[in-house]
């Protein structure tokens, strides 16, 4: 059995099914993000593992043992809260020592462990500060040190970075990942921020309505989303809904037709499909190419510095295209007539 | 200096003319030998401190108030905790139930307690039905116990509401954080919940302890001959014996006790945090 195994976990609040028989397993040392919109059950999963709520059905195993019957204070799980939850009446040192005191460490050992933990999060010398004297980023680090110092079997992070401003958040992401790898601790990170999940995780579990829609590495989820929800939740995508006909022809719901890139489509025999293509995977030509393409007109241009986003009017749809602003590529202008296409390997053919 | 000072002049005027000046007149009376005339003397204060009776009464007043305060904390804290952290709905109903007795006159409530507690009263009937007491009379009315029960009933809301407010402000994830760090319920209570609700407990204690020191209605109606406290002495001096000078002296001694106890309690609240 894997290090952390969640089996058939279910939870309802007042007849409202929040978590619907979810299953997943991860190996020791893995960084897994539970990603999804609010109300998808990700926080409930975390609270069930921490022991603050109790599941209606299912089991949670850590290291081969079930923890279902243990109260939170016997589960040996490190937690970093969204609000950090540092004890305001204690100093930084006392906050970090708190968990060690519960384990009957000697005074000397506690002192040693606290200074080691502070060194790990680069806050040496902050022992005697009160939490309110620290910046958001520093509080975040103290919370992390406090959770890790007890050498937990699992680290749970609850939207822990979302309270920080963007620049600091990116720094903390890198630092968090480094510390996580250094300590080698199995980590479960709850977030609604797909970028954060992509940056930090070995694995991402995308959740919706109390179920795991897809669980895979960030690369695979981005490249091969299982449905349009995942494709639109992780990054951006263009969706074209319609029927696949002979000769790789695709008929959209509004009747417009175009040729799909060369590929064997004989297996796609259902009524309706959704073609999903990422904006950055679309190739633009300003002269008519020989391979299958679609003709369109630039409707709107957004300049983002290193990138430009274009809104293209084609086939009665709005298509988003993203391009690098290279020195050898001209920026498109509004009303430019263009021809665009993509490789068969860059499209996902989805059923929902 | 701020030019808007005149905006506060009406309340300042009211306070000075109806509160500060009368207070100083009373201080003056407490140093007079007889009524509004007489000569200046310390005799009124000396009378108080030289008679063991008054000192005993002072101690009785303080210890009764302390007991009332402690019982209010012991009942009020769990109740406030349940309201703030355990239940999700019905908080408002409980709050209203706590506040409604406030709108009833203290005198009416005292007489209600007299009816409940008297021998052959409702409490006695219920306790006998439950076989908690035998055929002997209840014997609570006109004792110190009756006074304490009534005082708890009157001042308890102050305690619950102030503790409730401090617990309500407290982030629930602090309790969860403590548990996740291997602290059991007892340690979590002792090291996290209690220290963080200390300011609420202390202001609640001041709100219960201070008015308990000065009560005279409940001791009179429910305490009978056993019921004398400082408050009843002051009342007697002013309304029965017309010994304004001694009454004023006792009132200021009580005021001093109030000052000292609130100072000590607030100092306590300021430590740490």
Coordinates of C-alpha atoms in Angstrom, one line a residue:
Chain A
X1 CA 0.0 0.0 0.0
X2 CA 1.1 3.5 -0.7
X3 CA 2.3 5.8 2.1
X4 CA -0.9 7.9 2.2
X5 CA -4.0 6.0 1.1
X6 CA -7.5 7.5 1.0
X7 CA -10.2 4.9 0.4
X8 CA -13.8 5.6 -0.4
X9 CA -13.9 8.8 1.8
X10 CA -17.3 10.4 2.1
X11 CA -18.7 13.2 4.1
X12 CA -22.0 15.0 4.3
X13 CA -23.0 18.2 6.1
X14 CA -26.7 18.4 6.8
X15 CA -27.7 16.0 4.0
X16 CA -25.3 17.9 1.6
X17 CA -22.8 15.5 0.1
X18 CA -19.5 17.4 0.2
X19 CA -17.2 14.5 -0.4
X20 CA -18.3 11.7 -2.6
X21 CA -16.4 8.5 -2.1
X22 CA -12.9 9.7 -3.1
X23 CA -9.9 7.5 -3.5
X24 CA -6.3 8.3 -4.0
X25 CA -2.8 7.1 -3.0
X26 CA 0.5 8.9 -2.9
X27 CA 4.0 7.7 -2.1
X28 CA 6.2 9.0 0.7
X29 CA 7.8 12.4 0.0
X30 CA 5.2 13.3 -2.7
X31 CA 3.9 16.9 -2.9
X32 CA 0.2 16.6 -3.8
X33 CA -2.1 19.5 -4.4
X34 CA -5.8 19.3 -4.0
X35 CA -7.0 21.8 -6.5
X36 CA -10.5 23.0 -7.2
X37 CA -13.0 25.8 -6.9
X38 CA -14.6 26.6 -3.5
X39 CA -17.0 24.0 -2.4
X40 CA -15.3 21.2 -4.3
X41 CA -14.5 19.3 -1.1
X42 CA -10.7 19.9 -0.9
X43 CA -10.8 21.6 2.5
X44 CA -13.1 18.9 3.8
X45 CA -10.6 16.2 2.7
X46 CA -7.9 18.1 4.6
X47 CA -10.0 18.4 7.7
X48 CA -10.9 14.7 7.7
X49 CA -7.2 13.8 7.4
X50 CA -6.4 16.2 10.2
X51 CA -9.2 14.7 12.3
X52 CA -11.2 17.9 12.9
X53 CA -14.2 16.3 11.2
X54 CA -15.1 12.7 11.0
X55 CA -15.9 10.9 7.8
X56 CA -19.3 9.2 7.2
X57 CA -17.6 6.4 5.2
X58 CA -14.1 5.4 4.1
X59 CA -10.7 5.1 5.6
X60 CA -7.5 7.0 5.8
X61 CA -4.2 5.1 6.0
X62 CA -0.8 6.6 6.8
X63 CA 2.3 4.4 6.5
X64 CA 0.0 1.3 6.4
X65 CA -1.9 2.2 9.6
X66 CA -5.4 3.5 9.7
X67 CA -5.8 6.8 11.7
X68 CA -9.6 6.8 11.5
X69 CA -10.2 6.4 15.2
X70 CA -7.4 8.7 16.5
X71 CA -8.3 12.2 17.8
X72 CA -6.4 15.1 16.0
X73 CA -3.8 15.4 18.8
X74 CA -2.7 11.8 18.3
X75 CA -2.4 11.8 14.5
X76 CA 1.0 13.4 14.3
X77 CA 0.1 15.6 11.4
X78 CA 1.7 19.0 10.8
X79 CA -0.7 21.7 9.8
X80 CA -0.2 25.2 8.3
X81 CA -3.4 27.2 8.4
X82 CA -4.6 29.8 6.0
X83 CA -4.5 32.4 8.8
X84 CA -1.3 30.8 10.1
X85 CA -2.9 30.4 13.6
X86 CA 0.2 31.4 15.5
X87 CA -0.5 31.7 19.2
X88 CA -0.6 35.5 19.7
X89 CA 0.3 35.4 23.4
X90 CA 3.4 33.4 22.8
X91 CA 6.7 34.3 21.3
X92 CA 8.0 32.8 18.1
X93 CA 10.2 30.5 20.1
X94 CA 7.3 29.4 22.4
X95 CA 5.1 28.8 19.4
X96 CA 7.6 26.5 17.8
X97 CA 8.4 24.8 21.2
X98 CA 4.7 24.1 21.9
X99 CA 4.5 20.9 20.0
X100 CA 7.8 19.6 21.4
X101 CA 6.7 20.3 24.9
X102 CA 3.7 18.0 24.4
X103 CA 6.1 15.3 23.5
X104 CA 8.1 15.6 26.7
X105 CA 11.4 16.8 25.1
X106 CA 13.9 18.1 27.6
X107 CA 14.5 21.8 27.9
X108 CA 17.8 21.5 26.2
X109 CA 16.5 19.5 23.3
X110 CA 13.6 21.9 22.8
X111 CA 16.1 24.8 22.6
X112 CA 18.2 22.9 20.0
X113 CA 15.2 21.9 17.9
X114 CA 13.7 25.4 17.9
X115 CA 16.9 27.0 16.7
X116 CA 17.3 24.4 14.1
X117 CA 13.8 25.0 12.9
X118 CA 14.3 28.7 12.8
X119 CA 17.5 28.3 10.9
X120 CA 15.6 26.1 8.3
X121 CA 13.1 28.9 7.6
X122 CA 15.8 31.6 7.8
X123 CA 14.5 33.3 10.9
X124 CA 17.4 32.8 13.3
X125 CA 17.3 35.4 16.0
X126 CA 13.5 35.9 16.0
X127 CA 12.8 33.6 19.0
X128 CA 11.7 36.4 21.3
X129 CA 9.4 38.3 18.9
X130 CA 5.7 38.1 19.2
X131 CA 3.8 37.0 16.0
X132 CA 2.2 40.4 15.6
X133 CA 5.7 41.9 15.2
X134 CA 6.3 39.8 12.1
X135 CA 5.4 40.4 8.4
X136 CA 3.0 38.0 6.7
X137 CA 5.8 36.1 5.0
X138 CA 7.7 35.7 8.3
X139 CA 4.5 34.5 10.1
X140 CA 4.1 32.0 7.3
X141 CA 7.6 30.7 7.9
X142 CA 7.1 30.4 11.7
X143 CA 3.9 28.5 11.0
X144 CA 5.8 26.1 8.7
X145 CA 8.6 25.7 11.3
X146 CA 6.1 25.0 14.0
X147 CA 4.4 22.3 11.9
X148 CA 7.6 20.7 10.8
X149 CA 9.5 20.7 14.1
X150 CA 7.4 17.9 15.5
X151 CA 8.6 15.7 12.6
X152 CA 5.0 14.9 11.5
X153 CA 4.2 11.9 9.3
X154 CA 2.3 14.2 6.9
X155 CA 2.2 18.0 6.3
X156 CA -1.1 19.6 5.5
X157 CA -1.2 23.1 4.0
X158 CA -4.5 24.9 3.9
X159 CA -4.4 27.7 1.3
X160 CA -1.4 28.7 3.2
X161 CA 0.1 31.1 0.6
X162 CA -3.0 32.9 -0.5
X163 CA -2.8 35.7 2.1
X164 CA 0.5 36.9 0.8
X165 CA 1.0 39.4 -2.0
X166 CA 2.0 38.1 -5.3
X167 CA 5.8 38.6 -5.3
X168 CA 6.2 37.3 -1.8
X169 CA 4.0 34.3 -2.7
X170 CA 6.3 33.3 -5.5
X171 CA 9.3 33.5 -3.3
X172 CA 7.6 31.5 -0.6
X173 CA 6.5 28.9 -3.2
X174 CA 10.1 28.2 -4.1
X175 CA 11.2 28.2 -0.5
X176 CA 8.4 25.9 0.6
X177 CA 9.2 23.5 -2.2
X178 CA 12.9 23.5 -1.2
X179 CA 12.2 22.9 2.4
X180 CA 9.7 20.2 1.6
X181 CA 12.2 18.3 -0.6
X182 CA 15.0 18.8 2.0
X183 CA 12.9 17.3 4.8
X184 CA 11.4 14.8 2.4
X185 CA 8.0 15.1 4.0
X186 CA 4.8 13.9 2.3
X187 CA 2.7 17.0 1.7
X188 CA -0.9 17.7 0.9
X189 CA -1.6 21.2 -0.3
X190 CA -5.1 22.6 -0.6
X191 CA -5.5 25.5 -3.1
X192 CA -7.8 27.1 -5.6
X193 CA -4.8 28.7 -7.4
X194 CA -3.8 26.5 -10.4
X195 CA -0.6 28.4 -11.0
X196 CA 0.5 27.7 -7.4
X197 CA -0.5 24.0 -7.7
X198 CA 1.5 23.7 -11.0
X199 CA 4.6 25.3 -9.4
X200 CA 4.7 23.3 -6.3
X201 CA 3.4 19.8 -6.9
X202 CA 4.6 16.4 -8.0
X203 CA 0.9 15.5 -8.4
X204 CA -2.3 17.4 -8.7
X205 CA -5.7 16.1 -7.9
X206 CA -8.3 18.4 -9.6
X207 CA -11.6 18.2 -7.6
X208 CA -15.1 19.2 -8.4
X209 CA -18.4 18.6 -6.6
X210 CA -16.8 16.3 -4.0
X211 CA -15.0 14.1 -6.6
X212 CA -11.6 13.9 -8.0
X213 CA -11.9 14.6 -11.7
X214 CA -8.3 13.9 -12.6
X215 CA -5.1 13.1 -10.7
X216 CA -1.8 13.2 -12.4
X217 CA 1.5 15.1 -12.7
X218 CA 1.1 18.8 -13.6
X219 CA 2.5 18.2 -17.1
X220 CA 0.1 15.5 -17.9
X221 CA -2.9 17.3 -16.5
X222 CA -2.0 20.4 -18.6
X223 CA -1.3 18.4 -21.8
X224 CA -4.1 15.8 -21.5
X225 CA -7.0 17.1 -19.5
X226 CA -9.8 14.6 -19.2
X227 CA -12.6 17.1 -19.7
X228 CA -13.3 20.7 -20.4
X229 CA -13.6 21.5 -16.7
X230 CA -10.0 20.5 -16.1
X231 CA -8.8 22.1 -19.3
X232 CA -10.3 25.4 -18.3
X233 CA -9.4 25.2 -14.6
X234 CA -5.8 24.5 -15.3
X235 CA -4.7 27.3 -17.6
X236 CA -6.7 28.6 -20.5
X237 CA -8.1 26.8 -23.4
X238 CA -10.2 27.2 -26.6
X239 CA -13.2 24.8 -26.8
X240 CA -14.9 23.9 -30.1
X241 CA -18.0 21.7 -29.8
X242 CA -19.3 19.7 -32.7
X243 CA -19.1 16.5 -34.8
X244 CA -16.2 14.8 -36.4
X245 CA -17.0 13.7 -40.0
X246 CA -15.1 11.7 -42.6
X247 CA -12.0 13.3 -44.1
X248 CA -11.1 14.9 -40.7
X249 CA -13.9 17.5 -41.1
X250 CA -15.2 19.1 -38.0
X251 CA -18.7 20.5 -38.0
X252 CA -19.4 23.1 -35.3
X253 CA -22.8 23.5 -33.7
X254 CA -23.4 26.7 -35.7
X255 CA -22.8 24.8 -39.0
X256 CA -19.3 26.1 -39.8
X257 CA -16.8 23.5 -40.9
X258 CA -13.0 23.2 -40.8
X259 CA -10.3 20.6 -41.3
X260 CA -8.7 19.1 -38.2
X261 CA -5.0 18.4 -38.3
X262 CA -3.9 15.1 -39.8
X263 CA -4.6 12.2 -37.5
X264 CA -6.7 9.0 -37.5
X265 CA -10.1 9.9 -36.3
X266 CA -11.8 6.6 -37.1
X267 CA -12.2 5.7 -33.4
X268 CA -14.1 8.9 -32.6
X269 CA -17.6 7.7 -33.5
X270 CA -19.7 9.4 -30.9
X271 CA -22.2 12.1 -31.7
X272 CA -20.4 15.1 -30.2
X273 CA -16.9 16.0 -29.1
X274 CA -15.1 19.0 -27.7
X275 CA -11.8 20.0 -29.3
X276 CA -9.6 21.8 -26.7
X277 CA -6.5 23.7 -27.8
X278 CA -4.3 25.9 -25.6
X279 CA -3.9 29.5 -26.8
X280 CA -0.1 29.1 -26.9
X281 CA -0.2 26.0 -29.0
X282 CA -1.9 27.7 -31.9
X283 CA 0.4 28.6 -34.9
X284 CA -0.3 31.8 -36.8
X285 CA 0.4 32.4 -40.5
X286 CA -0.2 35.6 -42.3
X287 CA -0.1 34.0 -45.7
X288 CA -2.4 31.0 -46.6
X289 CA -0.5 27.8 -45.7
X290 CA -0.8 24.4 -47.5
X291 CA -1.8 22.4 -44.4
X292 CA -5.3 22.4 -42.8
X293 CA -6.0 25.8 -41.3
X294 CA -8.7 28.2 -40.2
X295 CA -9.1 31.8 -41.4
X296 CA -9.8 34.5 -38.9
X297 CA -9.6 38.2 -38.1
X298 CA -7.9 39.8 -35.1
X299 CA -10.5 41.4 -32.9
X300 CA -8.6 42.5 -29.8
X301 CA -5.0 42.7 -28.8
X302 CA -3.6 42.5 -25.2
X303 CA 0.0 43.2 -24.7
X304 CA 1.5 41.6 -21.6
X305 CA 5.2 42.3 -22.2
X306 CA 6.9 39.1 -23.1
X307 CA 3.6 37.8 -24.5
X308 CA 0.6 39.0 -26.5
X309 CA -2.9 37.7 -26.3
X310 CA -5.0 37.9 -29.4
X311 CA -8.8 37.5 -29.6
X312 CA -9.5 36.1 -33.1
X313 CA -12.9 36.0 -34.7
X314 CA -13.3 32.8 -36.7
X315 CA -16.0 30.2 -37.4
X316 CA -18.4 32.4 -35.4
X317 CA -16.4 31.8 -32.3
X318 CA -13.8 33.9 -30.3
X319 CA -10.5 32.1 -30.4
X320 CA -7.7 33.0 -28.0
X321 CA -4.2 32.9 -29.3
X322 CA -1.0 33.6 -27.3
X323 CA 2.3 34.4 -28.9
X324 CA 5.8 35.2 -27.7
X325 CA 6.9 38.7 -28.5
X326 CA 10.1 37.7 -30.3
X327 CA 12.2 40.1 -32.2
X328 CA 11.7 38.0 -35.4
X329 CA 7.9 38.0 -35.2
X330 CA 5.6 40.9 -36.0
X331 CA 2.9 41.8 -33.6
X332 CA -0.6 41.3 -35.0
X333 CA -2.9 44.3 -35.2
X334 CA -6.6 44.6 -35.0
X335 CA -8.4 43.6 -38.2
X336 CA -5.4 41.7 -39.5
X337 CA -6.5 38.7 -41.6
X338 CA -4.7 35.6 -40.4
X339 CA -4.6 31.8 -40.9
X340 CA -4.1 29.6 -37.8
X341 CA -3.7 25.9 -37.1
X342 CA -2.3 23.5 -34.6
X343 CA -0.6 20.1 -34.4
X344 CA -2.7 17.0 -33.7
X345 CA -0.6 16.3 -30.6
X346 CA -1.6 19.7 -29.1
X347 CA -5.3 19.1 -29.3
X348 CA -7.4 17.2 -26.7
X349 CA -10.6 15.5 -28.0
X350 CA -13.0 15.5 -25.0
X351 CA -16.4 14.1 -24.5
X352 CA -17.6 16.6 -21.8
Chain B
X1 CA -5.4 71.9 21.5
X2 CA -8.3 70.8 19.4
X3 CA -10.8 73.6 18.7
X4 CA -13.7 71.1 18.8
X5 CA -13.5 70.9 22.6
X6 CA -16.7 72.7 23.0
X7 CA -18.6 69.8 21.5
X8 CA -18.0 67.8 24.7
X9 CA -18.9 70.6 27.0
X10 CA -22.6 69.6 27.6
X11 CA -21.7 66.1 28.9
X12 CA -18.7 67.6 30.8
X13 CA -21.1 70.2 32.3
X14 CA -23.6 67.5 33.3
X15 CA -20.9 65.2 34.8
X16 CA -19.4 68.0 36.8
X17 CA -22.7 69.5 38.1
X18 CA -24.5 66.2 38.8
X19 CA -21.8 63.8 39.6
X20 CA -18.5 65.4 40.6
X21 CA -19.8 68.2 42.7
X22 CA -22.3 66.1 44.7
X23 CA -19.5 63.5 45.2
X24 CA -17.3 66.2 46.7
X25 CA -20.2 67.4 48.9
X26 CA -20.5 63.8 50.2
X27 CA -16.8 63.6 50.9
X28 CA -17.1 66.8 52.8
X29 CA -20.1 65.4 54.8
X30 CA -18.1 62.3 55.7
X31 CA -15.6 64.6 57.5
X32 CA -18.3 66.5 59.5
X33 CA -19.2 65.7 63.0
X34 CA -23.0 66.3 62.8
X35 CA -25.3 66.7 59.8
X36 CA -24.5 69.6 57.5
X37 CA -23.0 71.7 60.2
X38 CA -20.7 70.5 62.9
X39 CA -16.9 70.6 62.9
X40 CA -14.4 68.8 60.8
X41 CA -13.4 65.4 62.2
X42 CA -12.0 62.0 61.4
X43 CA -14.4 60.3 63.9
X44 CA -16.7 58.8 61.2
X45 CA -13.8 56.9 59.7
X46 CA -12.4 55.9 63.0
X47 CA -15.8 54.6 64.1
X48 CA -15.8 52.3 61.2
X49 CA -12.3 50.9 61.7
X50 CA -12.5 50.6 65.4
X51 CA -15.6 48.5 65.5
X52 CA -15.0 44.8 64.7
X53 CA -18.6 44.6 63.6
X54 CA -18.0 46.8 60.6
X55 CA -14.7 45.1 59.7
X56 CA -16.4 41.7 59.8
X57 CA -19.2 43.1 57.6
X58 CA -16.6 44.4 55.1
X59 CA -15.0 41.0 54.9
X60 CA -18.3 39.4 54.5
X61 CA -19.2 41.7 51.7
X62 CA -15.9 41.1 49.9
X63 CA -16.0 37.4 50.3
X64 CA -19.7 37.2 49.2
X65 CA -18.8 39.2 46.1
X66 CA -15.8 37.0 45.4
X67 CA -17.8 33.9 45.7
X68 CA -20.5 35.3 43.4
X69 CA -17.8 36.3 40.9
X70 CA -16.1 32.9 41.0
X71 CA -19.4 31.0 40.5
X72 CA -20.3 33.3 37.7
X73 CA -17.0 32.4 36.0
X74 CA -17.5 28.7 36.6
X75 CA -21.0 28.7 35.1
X76 CA -20.4 31.5 32.6
X77 CA -17.3 30.2 30.9
X78 CA -18.6 26.9 29.7
X79 CA -21.8 28.6 28.5
X80 CA -19.9 31.3 26.6
X81 CA -17.6 28.7 25.1
X82 CA -20.5 26.6 23.9
X83 CA -22.1 29.7 22.4
X84 CA -19.0 30.9 20.7
X85 CA -17.3 27.7 19.6
X86 CA -19.6 24.7 19.7
X87 CA -23.0 25.5 18.4
X88 CA -23.7 27.1 15.1
X89 CA -27.3 28.1 15.4
X90 CA -29.5 29.3 18.2
X91 CA -26.8 31.7 19.6
X92 CA -29.2 34.6 19.3
X93 CA -31.9 32.8 21.2
X94 CA -29.6 32.1 24.1
X95 CA -28.3 35.7 24.1
X96 CA -31.8 37.0 24.2
X97 CA -32.7 34.6 27.0
X98 CA -29.7 35.9 28.9
X99 CA -30.5 39.6 28.3
X100 CA -34.3 39.5 28.9
X101 CA -34.1 39.4 32.7
X102 CA -32.1 42.7 32.4
X103 CA -35.3 44.4 31.5
X104 CA -37.0 43.3 34.7
X105 CA -36.7 45.4 37.8
X106 CA -34.1 44.2 40.3
X107 CA -36.8 44.5 43.0
X108 CA -39.3 42.4 41.2
X109 CA -36.6 39.7 40.6
X110 CA -35.7 39.7 44.3
X111 CA -39.3 39.2 45.3
X112 CA -39.6 36.4 42.7
X113 CA -36.7 34.6 44.3
X114 CA -38.3 35.0 47.6
X115 CA -41.3 33.1 46.3
X116 CA -39.2 30.4 44.7
X117 CA -36.9 29.9 47.7
X118 CA -39.3 30.2 50.7
X119 CA -40.2 27.2 52.8
X120 CA -43.1 25.5 51.0
X121 CA -42.2 27.4 47.8
X122 CA -41.8 26.0 44.3
X123 CA -38.1 24.9 44.7
X124 CA -39.0 23.0 47.9
X125 CA -41.9 21.2 46.2
X126 CA -39.8 20.2 43.2
X127 CA -36.8 19.0 45.3
X128 CA -39.2 17.0 47.4
X129 CA -40.8 15.4 44.4
X130 CA -37.4 14.4 43.2
X131 CA -36.6 13.0 46.6
X132 CA -33.6 15.2 47.0
X133 CA -34.8 16.5 50.3
X134 CA -37.0 14.9 52.9
X135 CA -40.0 16.3 54.8
X136 CA -37.9 19.0 56.6
X137 CA -38.4 22.6 55.3
X138 CA -35.9 23.9 52.7
X139 CA -34.5 26.7 55.0
X140 CA -32.7 28.7 52.3
X141 CA -34.7 31.9 52.4
X142 CA -33.3 34.6 54.8
X143 CA -29.8 33.1 54.6
X144 CA -26.7 34.1 52.9
X145 CA -27.2 31.3 50.3
X146 CA -30.4 33.0 49.1
X147 CA -28.6 36.3 48.6
X148 CA -25.8 34.6 46.7
X149 CA -28.2 32.7 44.4
X150 CA -30.0 36.0 43.6
X151 CA -26.8 37.9 43.0
X152 CA -25.5 35.2 40.6
X153 CA -28.7 35.5 38.7
X154 CA -28.5 39.2 38.4
X155 CA -24.8 39.6 37.5
X156 CA -24.3 36.4 35.5
X157 CA -25.2 38.0 32.1
X158 CA -22.3 40.5 32.4
X159 CA -19.9 37.6 32.8
X160 CA -21.3 35.4 30.0
X161 CA -21.5 38.3 27.5
X162 CA -17.9 39.6 28.1
X163 CA -16.4 36.1 27.9
X164 CA -18.5 35.3 24.9
X165 CA -17.2 38.3 23.1
X166 CA -13.6 37.5 23.8
X167 CA -14.0 33.9 22.7
X168 CA -16.0 34.9 19.6
X169 CA -13.0 37.1 18.5
X170 CA -10.6 34.2 19.0
X171 CA -9.7 32.4 15.8
X172 CA -11.0 28.8 16.0
X173 CA -8.0 27.6 14.0
X174 CA -5.8 28.4 17.1
X175 CA -7.6 25.6 18.9
X176 CA -7.1 23.3 16.0
X177 CA -3.5 24.3 15.7
X178 CA -2.9 23.4 19.3
X179 CA -4.6 20.0 18.7
X180 CA -2.5 19.3 15.6
X181 CA 0.6 20.0 17.7
X182 CA -0.3 17.0 19.9
X183 CA -1.9 19.0 22.7
X184 CA -4.9 17.3 24.2
X185 CA -8.1 19.1 25.2
X186 CA -6.9 19.9 28.7
X187 CA -3.6 21.4 27.6
X188 CA -5.3 23.3 24.8
X189 CA -7.7 24.8 27.3
X190 CA -5.1 25.7 29.8
X191 CA -2.4 27.0 27.5
X192 CA -4.4 28.5 24.6
X193 CA -8.1 29.1 25.3
X194 CA -7.8 30.3 28.9
X195 CA -4.9 32.8 28.4
X196 CA -6.6 34.2 25.3
X197 CA -9.9 34.7 27.0
X198 CA -8.3 36.2 30.1
X199 CA -9.1 39.8 29.2
X200 CA -12.8 38.8 28.9
X201 CA -12.8 36.9 32.2
X202 CA -11.2 39.9 34.0
X203 CA -13.6 42.5 32.6
X204 CA -16.5 40.2 33.3
X205 CA -15.2 39.8 36.9
X206 CA -15.0 43.5 37.4
X207 CA -18.5 43.9 36.1
X208 CA -19.7 41.3 38.5
X209 CA -17.5 41.9 41.6
X210 CA -17.9 45.7 41.8
X211 CA -21.7 46.0 41.7
X212 CA -21.9 42.9 44.1
X213 CA -20.0 45.0 46.7
X214 CA -22.7 47.6 46.8
X215 CA -25.9 45.7 46.7
X216 CA -28.6 46.2 49.3
X217 CA -31.9 45.2 47.8
X218 CA -31.2 41.4 47.7
X219 CA -29.6 41.2 51.1
X220 CA -32.6 43.0 52.6
X221 CA -35.3 41.0 50.8
X222 CA -33.7 37.6 50.8
X223 CA -31.0 37.7 53.5
X224 CA -33.2 38.6 56.5
X225 CA -31.2 39.3 59.7
X226 CA -28.3 37.4 58.3
X227 CA -28.2 39.6 55.2
X228 CA -26.5 42.7 56.5
X229 CA -23.6 43.8 54.2
X230 CA -21.9 47.2 53.6
X231 CA -24.6 48.2 51.2
X232 CA -27.4 47.7 53.8
X233 CA -25.4 49.7 56.4
X234 CA -25.1 52.6 54.0
X235 CA -28.8 52.4 53.2
X236 CA -29.7 52.3 56.9
X237 CA -27.5 55.3 57.7
X238 CA -29.1 57.4 54.9
X239 CA -32.7 56.4 55.0
X240 CA -33.4 55.0 58.5
X241 CA -31.1 56.7 61.0
X242 CA -30.3 59.8 59.0
X243 CA -26.6 59.4 59.9
X244 CA -25.4 61.0 56.7
X245 CA -21.9 61.6 58.0
X246 CA -21.2 58.1 59.0
X247 CA -23.1 56.8 55.9
X248 CA -20.9 58.9 53.6
X249 CA -17.8 57.7 55.3
X250 CA -18.8 54.1 54.8
X251 CA -19.7 54.8 51.2
X252 CA -16.2 56.2 50.5
X253 CA -14.5 53.3 52.2
X254 CA -16.5 51.0 49.8
X255 CA -15.5 53.2 46.9
X256 CA -11.9 52.8 47.9
X257 CA -12.3 49.0 48.0
X258 CA -13.8 49.2 44.5
X259 CA -10.8 51.3 43.2
X260 CA -8.2 49.0 44.7
X261 CA -9.9 45.8 43.4
X262 CA -10.4 47.1 39.9
X263 CA -6.8 48.4 39.7
X264 CA -5.5 45.0 40.8
X265 CA -7.7 43.2 38.4
X266 CA -6.9 45.4 35.4
X267 CA -3.2 45.0 36.2
X268 CA -3.7 41.3 36.0
X269 CA -5.3 41.6 32.6
X270 CA -2.4 43.6 31.2
X271 CA 0.2 41.1 32.0
X272 CA 1.5 39.2 29.0
X273 CA -0.4 39.5 25.6

